[in-house]
PDB file of C-alpha atoms and ligand atoms in Angstrom:
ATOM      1  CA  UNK A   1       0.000   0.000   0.000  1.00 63.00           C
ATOM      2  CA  UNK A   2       1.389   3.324  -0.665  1.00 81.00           C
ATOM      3  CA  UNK A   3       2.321   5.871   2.349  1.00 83.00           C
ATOM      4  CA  UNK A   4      -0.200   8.606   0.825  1.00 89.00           C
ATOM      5  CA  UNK A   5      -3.200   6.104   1.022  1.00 91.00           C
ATOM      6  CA  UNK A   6      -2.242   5.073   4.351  1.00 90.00           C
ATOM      7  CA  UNK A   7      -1.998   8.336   5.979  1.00 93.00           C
ATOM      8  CA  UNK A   8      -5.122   9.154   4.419  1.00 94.00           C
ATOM      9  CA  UNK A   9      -6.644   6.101   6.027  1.00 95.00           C
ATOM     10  CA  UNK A  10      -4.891   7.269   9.518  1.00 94.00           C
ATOM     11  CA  UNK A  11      -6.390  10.702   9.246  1.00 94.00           C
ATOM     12  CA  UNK A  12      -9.923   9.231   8.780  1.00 94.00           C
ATOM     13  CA  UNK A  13      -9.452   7.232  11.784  1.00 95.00           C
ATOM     14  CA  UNK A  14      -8.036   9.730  14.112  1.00 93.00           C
ATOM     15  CA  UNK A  15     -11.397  11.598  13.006  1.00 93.00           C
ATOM     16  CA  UNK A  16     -14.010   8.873  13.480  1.00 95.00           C
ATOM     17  CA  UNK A  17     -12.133   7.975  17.023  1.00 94.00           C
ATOM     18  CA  UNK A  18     -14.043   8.753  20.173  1.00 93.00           C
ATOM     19  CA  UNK A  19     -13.682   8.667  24.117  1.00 93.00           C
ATOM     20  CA  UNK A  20     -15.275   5.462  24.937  1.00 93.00           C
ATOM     21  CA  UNK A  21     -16.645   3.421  27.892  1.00 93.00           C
ATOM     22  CA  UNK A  22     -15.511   0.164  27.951  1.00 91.00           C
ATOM     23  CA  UNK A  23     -18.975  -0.924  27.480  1.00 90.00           C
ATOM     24  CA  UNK A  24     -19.494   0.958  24.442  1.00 91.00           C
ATOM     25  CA  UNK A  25     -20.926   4.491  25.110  1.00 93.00           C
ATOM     26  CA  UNK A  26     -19.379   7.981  24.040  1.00 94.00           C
ATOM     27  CA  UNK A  27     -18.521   9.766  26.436  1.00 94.00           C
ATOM     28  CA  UNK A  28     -19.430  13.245  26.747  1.00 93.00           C
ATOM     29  CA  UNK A  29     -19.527  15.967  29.004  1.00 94.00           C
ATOM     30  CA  UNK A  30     -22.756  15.558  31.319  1.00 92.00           C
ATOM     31  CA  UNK A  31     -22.075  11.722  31.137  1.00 93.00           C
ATOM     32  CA  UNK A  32     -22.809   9.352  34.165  1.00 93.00           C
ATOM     33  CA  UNK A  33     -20.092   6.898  34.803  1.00 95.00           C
ATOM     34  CA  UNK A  34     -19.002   4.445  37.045  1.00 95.00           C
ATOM     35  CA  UNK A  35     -15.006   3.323  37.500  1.00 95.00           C
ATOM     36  CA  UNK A  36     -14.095   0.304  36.952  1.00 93.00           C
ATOM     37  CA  UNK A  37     -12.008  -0.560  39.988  1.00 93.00           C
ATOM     38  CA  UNK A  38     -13.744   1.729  42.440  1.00 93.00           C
ATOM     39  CA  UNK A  39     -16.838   1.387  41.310  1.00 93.00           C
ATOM     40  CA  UNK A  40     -17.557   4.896  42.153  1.00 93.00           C
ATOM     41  CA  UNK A  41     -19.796   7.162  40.132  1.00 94.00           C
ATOM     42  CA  UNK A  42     -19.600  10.003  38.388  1.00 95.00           C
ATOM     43  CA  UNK A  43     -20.120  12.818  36.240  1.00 94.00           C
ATOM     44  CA  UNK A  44     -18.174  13.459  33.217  1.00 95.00           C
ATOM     45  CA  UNK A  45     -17.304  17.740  33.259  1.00 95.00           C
ATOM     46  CA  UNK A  46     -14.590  17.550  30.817  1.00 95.00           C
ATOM     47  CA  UNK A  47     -12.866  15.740  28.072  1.00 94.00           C
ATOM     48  CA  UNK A  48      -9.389  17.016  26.892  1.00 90.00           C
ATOM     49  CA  UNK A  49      -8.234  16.567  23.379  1.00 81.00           C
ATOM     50  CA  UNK A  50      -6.771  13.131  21.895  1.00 82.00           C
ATOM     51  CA  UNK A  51      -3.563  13.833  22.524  1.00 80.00           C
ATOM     52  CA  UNK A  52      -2.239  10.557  20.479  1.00 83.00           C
ATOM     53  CA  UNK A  53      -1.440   9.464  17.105  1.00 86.00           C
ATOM     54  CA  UNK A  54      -3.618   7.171  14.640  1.00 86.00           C
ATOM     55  CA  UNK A  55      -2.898   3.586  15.885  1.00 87.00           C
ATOM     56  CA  UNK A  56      -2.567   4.779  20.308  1.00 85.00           C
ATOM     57  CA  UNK A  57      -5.152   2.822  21.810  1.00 80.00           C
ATOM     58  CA  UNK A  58      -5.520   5.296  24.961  1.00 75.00           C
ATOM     59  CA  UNK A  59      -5.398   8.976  24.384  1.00 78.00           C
ATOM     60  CA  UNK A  60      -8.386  10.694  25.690  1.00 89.00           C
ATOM     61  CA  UNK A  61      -8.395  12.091  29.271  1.00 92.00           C
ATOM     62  CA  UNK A  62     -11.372  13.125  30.844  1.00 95.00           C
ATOM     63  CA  UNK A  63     -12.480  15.256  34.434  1.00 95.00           C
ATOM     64  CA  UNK A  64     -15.037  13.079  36.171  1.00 96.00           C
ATOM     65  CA  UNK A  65     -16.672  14.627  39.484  1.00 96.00           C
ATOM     66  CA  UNK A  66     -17.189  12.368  41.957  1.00 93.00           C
ATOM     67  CA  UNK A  67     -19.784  13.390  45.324  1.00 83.00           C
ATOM     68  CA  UNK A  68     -20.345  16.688  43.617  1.00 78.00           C
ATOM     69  CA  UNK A  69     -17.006  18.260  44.601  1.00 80.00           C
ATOM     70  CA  UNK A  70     -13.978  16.331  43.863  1.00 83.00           C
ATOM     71  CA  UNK A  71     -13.148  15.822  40.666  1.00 90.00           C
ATOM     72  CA  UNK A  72     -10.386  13.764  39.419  1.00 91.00           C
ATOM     73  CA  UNK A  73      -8.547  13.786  35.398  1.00 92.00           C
ATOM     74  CA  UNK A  74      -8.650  10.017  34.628  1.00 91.00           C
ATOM     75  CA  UNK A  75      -8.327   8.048  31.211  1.00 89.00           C
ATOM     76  CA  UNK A  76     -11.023   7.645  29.475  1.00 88.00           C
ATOM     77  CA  UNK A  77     -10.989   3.527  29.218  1.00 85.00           C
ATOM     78  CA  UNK A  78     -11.599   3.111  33.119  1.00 91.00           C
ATOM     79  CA  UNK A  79     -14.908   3.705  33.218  1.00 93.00           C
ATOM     80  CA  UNK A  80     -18.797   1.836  32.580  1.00 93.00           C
ATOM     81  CA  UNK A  81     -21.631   3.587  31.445  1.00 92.00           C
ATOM     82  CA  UNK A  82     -24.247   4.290  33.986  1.00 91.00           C
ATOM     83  CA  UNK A  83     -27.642   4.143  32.887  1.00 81.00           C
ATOM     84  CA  UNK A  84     -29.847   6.415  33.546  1.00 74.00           C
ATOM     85  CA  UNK A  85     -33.668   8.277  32.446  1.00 67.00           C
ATOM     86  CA  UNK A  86     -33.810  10.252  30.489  1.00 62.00           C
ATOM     87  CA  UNK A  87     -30.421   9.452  28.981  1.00 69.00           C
ATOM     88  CA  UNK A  88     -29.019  11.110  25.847  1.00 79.00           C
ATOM     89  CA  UNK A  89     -26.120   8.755  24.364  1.00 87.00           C
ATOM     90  CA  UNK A  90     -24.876   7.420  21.339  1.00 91.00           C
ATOM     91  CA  UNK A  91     -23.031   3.830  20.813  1.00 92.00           C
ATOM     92  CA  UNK A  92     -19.454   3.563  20.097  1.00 94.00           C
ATOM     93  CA  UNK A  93     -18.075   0.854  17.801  1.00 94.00           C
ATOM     94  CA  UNK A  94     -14.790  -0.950  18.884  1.00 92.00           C
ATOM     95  CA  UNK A  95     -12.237  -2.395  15.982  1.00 94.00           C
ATOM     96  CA  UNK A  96     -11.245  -5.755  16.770  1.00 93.00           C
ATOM     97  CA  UNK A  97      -8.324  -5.627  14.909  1.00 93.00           C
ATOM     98  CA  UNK A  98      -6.632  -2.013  15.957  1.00 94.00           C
ATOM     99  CA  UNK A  99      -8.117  -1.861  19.675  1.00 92.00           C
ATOM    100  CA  UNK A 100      -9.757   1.443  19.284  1.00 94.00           C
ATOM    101  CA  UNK A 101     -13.152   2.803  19.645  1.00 93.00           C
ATOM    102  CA  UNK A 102     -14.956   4.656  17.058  1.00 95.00           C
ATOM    103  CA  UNK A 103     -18.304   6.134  16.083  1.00 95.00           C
ATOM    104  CA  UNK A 104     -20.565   3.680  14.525  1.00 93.00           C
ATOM    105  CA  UNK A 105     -20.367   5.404  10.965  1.00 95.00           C
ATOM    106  CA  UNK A 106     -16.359   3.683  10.613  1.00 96.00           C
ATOM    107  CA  UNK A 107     -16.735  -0.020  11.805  1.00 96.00           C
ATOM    108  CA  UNK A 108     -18.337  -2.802  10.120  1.00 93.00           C
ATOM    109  CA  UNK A 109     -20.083  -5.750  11.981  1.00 87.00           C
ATOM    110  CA  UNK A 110     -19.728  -9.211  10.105  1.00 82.00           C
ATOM    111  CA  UNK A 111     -23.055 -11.044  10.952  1.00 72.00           C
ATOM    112  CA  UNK A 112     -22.703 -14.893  10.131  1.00 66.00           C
ATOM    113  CA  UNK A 113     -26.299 -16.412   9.739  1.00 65.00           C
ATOM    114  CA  UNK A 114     -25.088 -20.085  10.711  1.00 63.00           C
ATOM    115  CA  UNK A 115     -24.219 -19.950  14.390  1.00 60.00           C
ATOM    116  CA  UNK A 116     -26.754 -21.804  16.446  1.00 64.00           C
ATOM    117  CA  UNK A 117     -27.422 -21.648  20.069  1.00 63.00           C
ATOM    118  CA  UNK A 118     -27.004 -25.180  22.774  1.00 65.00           C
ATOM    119  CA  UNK A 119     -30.733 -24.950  21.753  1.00 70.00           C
ATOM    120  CA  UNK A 120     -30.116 -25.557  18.258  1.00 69.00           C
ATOM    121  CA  UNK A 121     -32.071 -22.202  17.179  1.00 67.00           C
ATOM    122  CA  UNK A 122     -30.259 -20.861  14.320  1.00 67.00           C
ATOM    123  CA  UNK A 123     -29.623 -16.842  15.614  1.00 66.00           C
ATOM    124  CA  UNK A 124     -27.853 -13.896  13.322  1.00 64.00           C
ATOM    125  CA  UNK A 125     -24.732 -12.756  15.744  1.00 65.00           C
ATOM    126  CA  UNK A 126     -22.032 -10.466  15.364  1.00 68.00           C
ATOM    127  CA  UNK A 127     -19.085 -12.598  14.462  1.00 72.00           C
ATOM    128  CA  UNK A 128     -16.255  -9.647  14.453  1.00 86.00           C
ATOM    129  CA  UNK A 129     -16.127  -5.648  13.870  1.00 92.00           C
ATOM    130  CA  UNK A 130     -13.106  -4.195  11.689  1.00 94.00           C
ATOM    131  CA  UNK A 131     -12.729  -0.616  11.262  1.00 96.00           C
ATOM    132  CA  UNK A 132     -12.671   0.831   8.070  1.00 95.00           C
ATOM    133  CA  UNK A 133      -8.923   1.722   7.989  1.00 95.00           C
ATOM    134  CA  UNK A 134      -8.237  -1.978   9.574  1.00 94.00           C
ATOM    135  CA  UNK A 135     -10.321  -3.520   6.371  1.00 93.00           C
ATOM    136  CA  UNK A 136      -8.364  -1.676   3.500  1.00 91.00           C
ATOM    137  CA  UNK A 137      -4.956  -2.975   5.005  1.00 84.00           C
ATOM    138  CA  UNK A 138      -6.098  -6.048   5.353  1.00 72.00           C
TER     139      UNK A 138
HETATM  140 ZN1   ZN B 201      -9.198  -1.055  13.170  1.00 94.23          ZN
END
């Protein structure tokens, strides 16, 4: 592959890459999260820039507020999604092959129509995702 096509296929990733939950939620300011570790919840009130280049898994750092006062500048992939009403959110999409979350618009779900449960009923799953950049290398 030539160098121009591939840095045109790293600038389209770095632009479709978002902050993530690990459980698949962009994070945004306003956010309710939960850390993985301490399991305590919070508020996202900032995000700061991706500071990375096109194949860095981590990269985002975001201000969560914790009790309403403290506030704390953690990375991004330490946190769940906490669900609550109303909620405004949109999905992320997470490459298999590169690590790295994106918006839904730049990864592609394979679907295989043959796997079948322990109860024998014949279900349509997500086998793998690949990003779009991951695809054309491939
Ligand atoms: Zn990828």
């Amino acid at each position: 592959m030539i160098a121009d096509t591939m840095a045109a296929l790293d600038n389209l990733a770095l632009s479709h890459r978002v902050p993530s939950t690990r459980d698949g939620i962009v994070i945004k300011v306003g956010l309710k999260v939960k850390h993985l570790h301490t399991e305590k919840e919070g508020t996202v009130i900032s995000i700061k820039d991706f500071w990375g280049n096109a194949n860095d898994v981590g990269g985002f750092c975001i201000g969560v507020c914790f009790d309403g006062n403290n506030s704390e500048e953690l990375c991004f992939d330490e946190f769940l999604f906490v669900d609550t009403f109303p909620v405004d959110y949109d999905r992320s999409s997470f490459c298999e092959v590169c690590d790295i979350h994106f918006d839904e618009s730049f990864v592609e779900w394979s679907h295989s129509p043959f796997n079948e449960t322990s109860k024998g009923r014949k279900l349509c799953r997500p086998t793998y995702s690949i990003c779009k950049r991951c695809d054309e290398m491939v």
